[in-house]
PDB file of C-alpha atoms in Angstrom:
ATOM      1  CA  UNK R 195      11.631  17.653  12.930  1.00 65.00           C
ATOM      2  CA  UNK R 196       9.945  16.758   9.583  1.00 73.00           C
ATOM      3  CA  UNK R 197      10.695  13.593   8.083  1.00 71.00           C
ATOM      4  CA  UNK R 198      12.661  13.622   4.561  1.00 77.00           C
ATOM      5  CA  UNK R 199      11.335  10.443   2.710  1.00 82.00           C
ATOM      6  CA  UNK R 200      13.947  10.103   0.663  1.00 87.00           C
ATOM      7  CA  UNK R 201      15.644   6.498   1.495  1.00 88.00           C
ATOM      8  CA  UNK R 202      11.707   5.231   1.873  1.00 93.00           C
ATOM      9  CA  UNK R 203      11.740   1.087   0.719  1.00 95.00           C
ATOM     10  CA  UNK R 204       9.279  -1.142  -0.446  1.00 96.00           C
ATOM     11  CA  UNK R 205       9.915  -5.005  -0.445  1.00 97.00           C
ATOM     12  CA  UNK R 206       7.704  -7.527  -1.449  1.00 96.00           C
ATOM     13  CA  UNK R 207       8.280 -11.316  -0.358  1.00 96.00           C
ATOM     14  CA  UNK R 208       6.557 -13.938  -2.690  1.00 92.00           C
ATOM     15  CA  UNK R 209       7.351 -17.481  -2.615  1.00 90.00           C
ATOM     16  CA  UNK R 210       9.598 -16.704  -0.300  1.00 93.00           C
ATOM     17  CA  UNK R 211      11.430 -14.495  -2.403  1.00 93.00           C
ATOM     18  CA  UNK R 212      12.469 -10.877  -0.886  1.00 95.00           C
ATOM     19  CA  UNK R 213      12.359  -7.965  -3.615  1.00 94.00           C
ATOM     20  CA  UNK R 214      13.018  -4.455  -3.499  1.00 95.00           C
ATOM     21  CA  UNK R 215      10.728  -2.504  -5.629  1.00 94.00           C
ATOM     22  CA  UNK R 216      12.967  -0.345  -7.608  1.00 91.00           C
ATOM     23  CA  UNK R 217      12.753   2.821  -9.620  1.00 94.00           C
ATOM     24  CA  UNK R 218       9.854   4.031  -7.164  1.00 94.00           C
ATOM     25  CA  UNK R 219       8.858   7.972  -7.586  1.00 93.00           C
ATOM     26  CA  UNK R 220       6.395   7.629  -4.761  1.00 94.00           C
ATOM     27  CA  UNK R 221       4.137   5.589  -2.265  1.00 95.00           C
ATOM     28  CA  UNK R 222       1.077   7.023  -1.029  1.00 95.00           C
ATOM     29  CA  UNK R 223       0.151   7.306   2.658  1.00 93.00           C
ATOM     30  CA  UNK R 224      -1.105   4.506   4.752  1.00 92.00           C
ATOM     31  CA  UNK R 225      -4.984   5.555   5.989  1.00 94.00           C
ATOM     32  CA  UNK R 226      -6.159   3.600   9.301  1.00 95.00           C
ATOM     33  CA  UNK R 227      -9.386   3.589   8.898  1.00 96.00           C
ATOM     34  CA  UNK R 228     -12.640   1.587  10.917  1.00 96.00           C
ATOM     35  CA  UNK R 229     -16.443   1.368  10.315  1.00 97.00           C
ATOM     36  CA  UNK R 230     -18.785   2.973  12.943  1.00 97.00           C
ATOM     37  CA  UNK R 231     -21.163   0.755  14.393  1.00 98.00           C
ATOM     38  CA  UNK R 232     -24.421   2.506  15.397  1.00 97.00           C
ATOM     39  CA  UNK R 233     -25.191   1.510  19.422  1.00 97.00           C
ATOM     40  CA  UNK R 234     -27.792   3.791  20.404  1.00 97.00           C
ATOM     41  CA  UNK R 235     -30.102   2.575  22.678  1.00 96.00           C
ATOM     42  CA  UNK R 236     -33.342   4.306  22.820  1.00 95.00           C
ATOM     43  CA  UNK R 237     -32.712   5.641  26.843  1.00 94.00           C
ATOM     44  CA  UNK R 238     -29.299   7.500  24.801  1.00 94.00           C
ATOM     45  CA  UNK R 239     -27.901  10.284  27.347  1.00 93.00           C
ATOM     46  CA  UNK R 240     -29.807  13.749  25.832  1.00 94.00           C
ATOM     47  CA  UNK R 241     -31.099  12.062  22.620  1.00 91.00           C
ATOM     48  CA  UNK R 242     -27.452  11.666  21.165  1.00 96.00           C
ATOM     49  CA  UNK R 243     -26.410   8.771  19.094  1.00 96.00           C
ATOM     50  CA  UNK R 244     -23.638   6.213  20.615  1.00 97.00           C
ATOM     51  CA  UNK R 245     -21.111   4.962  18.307  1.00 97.00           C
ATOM     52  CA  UNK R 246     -18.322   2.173  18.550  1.00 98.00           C
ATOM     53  CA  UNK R 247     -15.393   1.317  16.416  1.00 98.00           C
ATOM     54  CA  UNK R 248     -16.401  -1.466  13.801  1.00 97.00           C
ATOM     55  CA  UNK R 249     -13.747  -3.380  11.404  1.00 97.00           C
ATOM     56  CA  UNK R 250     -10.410  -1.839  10.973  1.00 96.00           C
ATOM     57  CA  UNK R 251      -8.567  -1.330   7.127  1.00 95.00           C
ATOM     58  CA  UNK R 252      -6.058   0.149   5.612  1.00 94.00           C
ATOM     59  CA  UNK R 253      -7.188   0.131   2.408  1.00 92.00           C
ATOM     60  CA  UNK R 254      -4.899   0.726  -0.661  1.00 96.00           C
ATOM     61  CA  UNK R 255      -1.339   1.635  -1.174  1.00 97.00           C
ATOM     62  CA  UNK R 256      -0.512   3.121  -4.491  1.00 97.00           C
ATOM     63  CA  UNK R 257       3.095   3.198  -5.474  1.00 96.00           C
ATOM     64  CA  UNK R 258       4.188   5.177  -8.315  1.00 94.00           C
ATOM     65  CA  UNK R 259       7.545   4.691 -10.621  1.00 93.00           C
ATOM     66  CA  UNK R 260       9.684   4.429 -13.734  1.00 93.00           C
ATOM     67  CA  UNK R 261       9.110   1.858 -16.009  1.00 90.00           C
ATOM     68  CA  UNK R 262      11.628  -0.687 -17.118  1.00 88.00           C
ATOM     69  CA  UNK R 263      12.444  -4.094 -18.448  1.00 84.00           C
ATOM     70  CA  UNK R 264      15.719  -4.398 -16.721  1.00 85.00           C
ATOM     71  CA  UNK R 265      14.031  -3.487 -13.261  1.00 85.00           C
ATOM     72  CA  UNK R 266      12.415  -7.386 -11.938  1.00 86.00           C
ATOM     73  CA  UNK R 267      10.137  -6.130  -9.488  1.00 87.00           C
ATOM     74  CA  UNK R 268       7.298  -4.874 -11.783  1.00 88.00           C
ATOM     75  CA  UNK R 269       7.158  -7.961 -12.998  1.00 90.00           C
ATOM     76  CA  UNK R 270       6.780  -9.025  -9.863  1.00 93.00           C
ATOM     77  CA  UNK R 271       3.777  -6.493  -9.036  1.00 94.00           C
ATOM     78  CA  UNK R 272       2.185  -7.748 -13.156  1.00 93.00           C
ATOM     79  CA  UNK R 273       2.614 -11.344 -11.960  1.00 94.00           C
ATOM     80  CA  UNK R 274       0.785 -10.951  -8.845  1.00 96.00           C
ATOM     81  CA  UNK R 275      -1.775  -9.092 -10.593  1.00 96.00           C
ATOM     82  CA  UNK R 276      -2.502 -11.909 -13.181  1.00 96.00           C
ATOM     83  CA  UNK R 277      -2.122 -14.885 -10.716  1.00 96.00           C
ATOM     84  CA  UNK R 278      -4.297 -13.062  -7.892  1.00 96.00           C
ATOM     85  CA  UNK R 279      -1.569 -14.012  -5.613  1.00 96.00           C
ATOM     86  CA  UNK R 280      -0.834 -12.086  -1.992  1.00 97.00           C
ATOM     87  CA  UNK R 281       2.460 -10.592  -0.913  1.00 97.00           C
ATOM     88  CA  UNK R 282       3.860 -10.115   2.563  1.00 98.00           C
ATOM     89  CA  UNK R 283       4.987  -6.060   2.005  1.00 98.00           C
ATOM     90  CA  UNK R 284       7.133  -3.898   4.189  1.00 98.00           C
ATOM     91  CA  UNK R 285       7.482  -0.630   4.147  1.00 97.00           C
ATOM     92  CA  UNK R 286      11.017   0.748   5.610  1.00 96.00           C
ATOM     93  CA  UNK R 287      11.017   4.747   6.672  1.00 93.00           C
ATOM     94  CA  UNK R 288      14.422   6.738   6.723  1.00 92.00           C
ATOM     95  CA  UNK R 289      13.939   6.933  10.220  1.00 92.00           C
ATOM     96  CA  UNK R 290      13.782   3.553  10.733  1.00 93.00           C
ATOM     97  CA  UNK R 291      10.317   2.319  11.536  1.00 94.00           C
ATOM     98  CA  UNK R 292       8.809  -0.339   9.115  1.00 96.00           C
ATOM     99  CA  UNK R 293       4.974  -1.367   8.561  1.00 97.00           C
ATOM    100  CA  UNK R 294       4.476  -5.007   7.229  1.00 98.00           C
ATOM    101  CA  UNK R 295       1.144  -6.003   5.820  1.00 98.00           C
ATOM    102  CA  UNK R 296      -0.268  -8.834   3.442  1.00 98.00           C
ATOM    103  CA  UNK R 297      -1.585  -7.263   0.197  1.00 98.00           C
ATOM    104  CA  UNK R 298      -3.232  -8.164  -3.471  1.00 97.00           C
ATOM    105  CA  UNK R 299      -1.895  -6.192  -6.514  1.00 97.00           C
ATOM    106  CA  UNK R 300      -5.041  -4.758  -7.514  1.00 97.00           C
ATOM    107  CA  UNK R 301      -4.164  -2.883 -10.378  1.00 97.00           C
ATOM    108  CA  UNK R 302      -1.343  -2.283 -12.864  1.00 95.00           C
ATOM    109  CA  UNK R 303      -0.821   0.618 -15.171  1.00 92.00           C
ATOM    110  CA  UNK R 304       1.810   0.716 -18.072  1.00 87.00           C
ATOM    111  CA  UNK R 305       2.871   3.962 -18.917  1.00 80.00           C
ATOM    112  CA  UNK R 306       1.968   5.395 -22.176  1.00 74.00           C
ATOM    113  CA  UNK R 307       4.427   7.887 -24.466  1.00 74.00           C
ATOM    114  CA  UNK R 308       4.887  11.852 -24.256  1.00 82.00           C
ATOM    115  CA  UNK R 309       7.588  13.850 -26.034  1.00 83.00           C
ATOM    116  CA  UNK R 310       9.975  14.342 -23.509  1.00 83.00           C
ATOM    117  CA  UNK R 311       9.184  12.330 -21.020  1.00 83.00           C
ATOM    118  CA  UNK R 312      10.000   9.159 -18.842  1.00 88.00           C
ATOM    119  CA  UNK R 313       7.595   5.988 -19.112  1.00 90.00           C
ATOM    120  CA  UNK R 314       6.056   5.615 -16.027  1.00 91.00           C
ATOM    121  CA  UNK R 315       4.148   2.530 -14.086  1.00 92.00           C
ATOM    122  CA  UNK R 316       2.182   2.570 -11.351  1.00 94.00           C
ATOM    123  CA  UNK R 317       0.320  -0.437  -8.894  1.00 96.00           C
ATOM    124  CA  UNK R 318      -2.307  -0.065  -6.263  1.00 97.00           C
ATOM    125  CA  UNK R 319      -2.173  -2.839  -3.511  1.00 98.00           C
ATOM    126  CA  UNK R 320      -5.392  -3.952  -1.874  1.00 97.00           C
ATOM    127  CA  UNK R 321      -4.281  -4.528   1.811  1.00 97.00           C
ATOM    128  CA  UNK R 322      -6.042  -7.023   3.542  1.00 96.00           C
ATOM    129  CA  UNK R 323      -6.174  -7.766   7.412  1.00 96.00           C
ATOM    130  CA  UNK R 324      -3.795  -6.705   9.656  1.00 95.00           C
ATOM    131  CA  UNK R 325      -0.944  -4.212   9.484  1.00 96.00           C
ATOM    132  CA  UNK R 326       2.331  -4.182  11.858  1.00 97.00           C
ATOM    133  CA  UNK R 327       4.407  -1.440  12.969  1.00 96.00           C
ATOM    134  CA  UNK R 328       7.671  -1.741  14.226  1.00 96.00           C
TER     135      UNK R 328
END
């Protein structure tokens, strides 16, 4: 059965302070990804190259929301971004697994004005090292 991500949570613990990130319209997919390291020797079975897995990362997570003054979390996400501090993030599904990683707040965006529409922020996280699944 497919898996509705409505009830999806981010929390972000800094200074050992747990916050929900609130207001959130989205939050991309985590990619596992690794580097190839090239181990061909030059006897290789039929003239094929030989691979094995090199350094493992995630990469970025890019959450998406609504902006507001009321909501303390994205100025959470703008301090962190400023200060060039790291997080401990989790992740909770609907179905109950969580993913907990350590990540930098790369970027910030402030949303600009449209007739008719909502402002809008957005802040891609830099993971870095490992990421847990539980």
């Amino acid at each position: 059965m497919a898996l509705i991500n409505q009830g999806t949570a981010l929390h972000v613990t800094l200074q050992g302070v747990k916050t929900r990130l609130g207001l959130l319209r989205s939050v991309s997919e985590l990619k596992l990804d690794s580097d190839m390291v090239d181990v061909t020797t030059l006897d290789a079975p039929g003239g094929f190259r030989m691979y094995a897995q090199g350094l493992k990362s995630v990469g970025d997570l890019t959450v998406d929301g609504y902006l507001s003054r009321e909501e303390n979390s994205q100025q959470v996400l703008r301090d962190m971004f400023l200060s060039g501090a790291q997080g401990q993030f989790e992740i909770s599904f609907p179905d109950g697994e969580t993913c907990t990683f350590t990540a930098l707040c790369k970027s910030v965006s402030l949303g600009g004005g449209e007739v008719d529409a909502v402002s809008r922020f957005s802040a891609v996280l830099k993971i870095t090292g490992e990421v847990q699944f539980s």
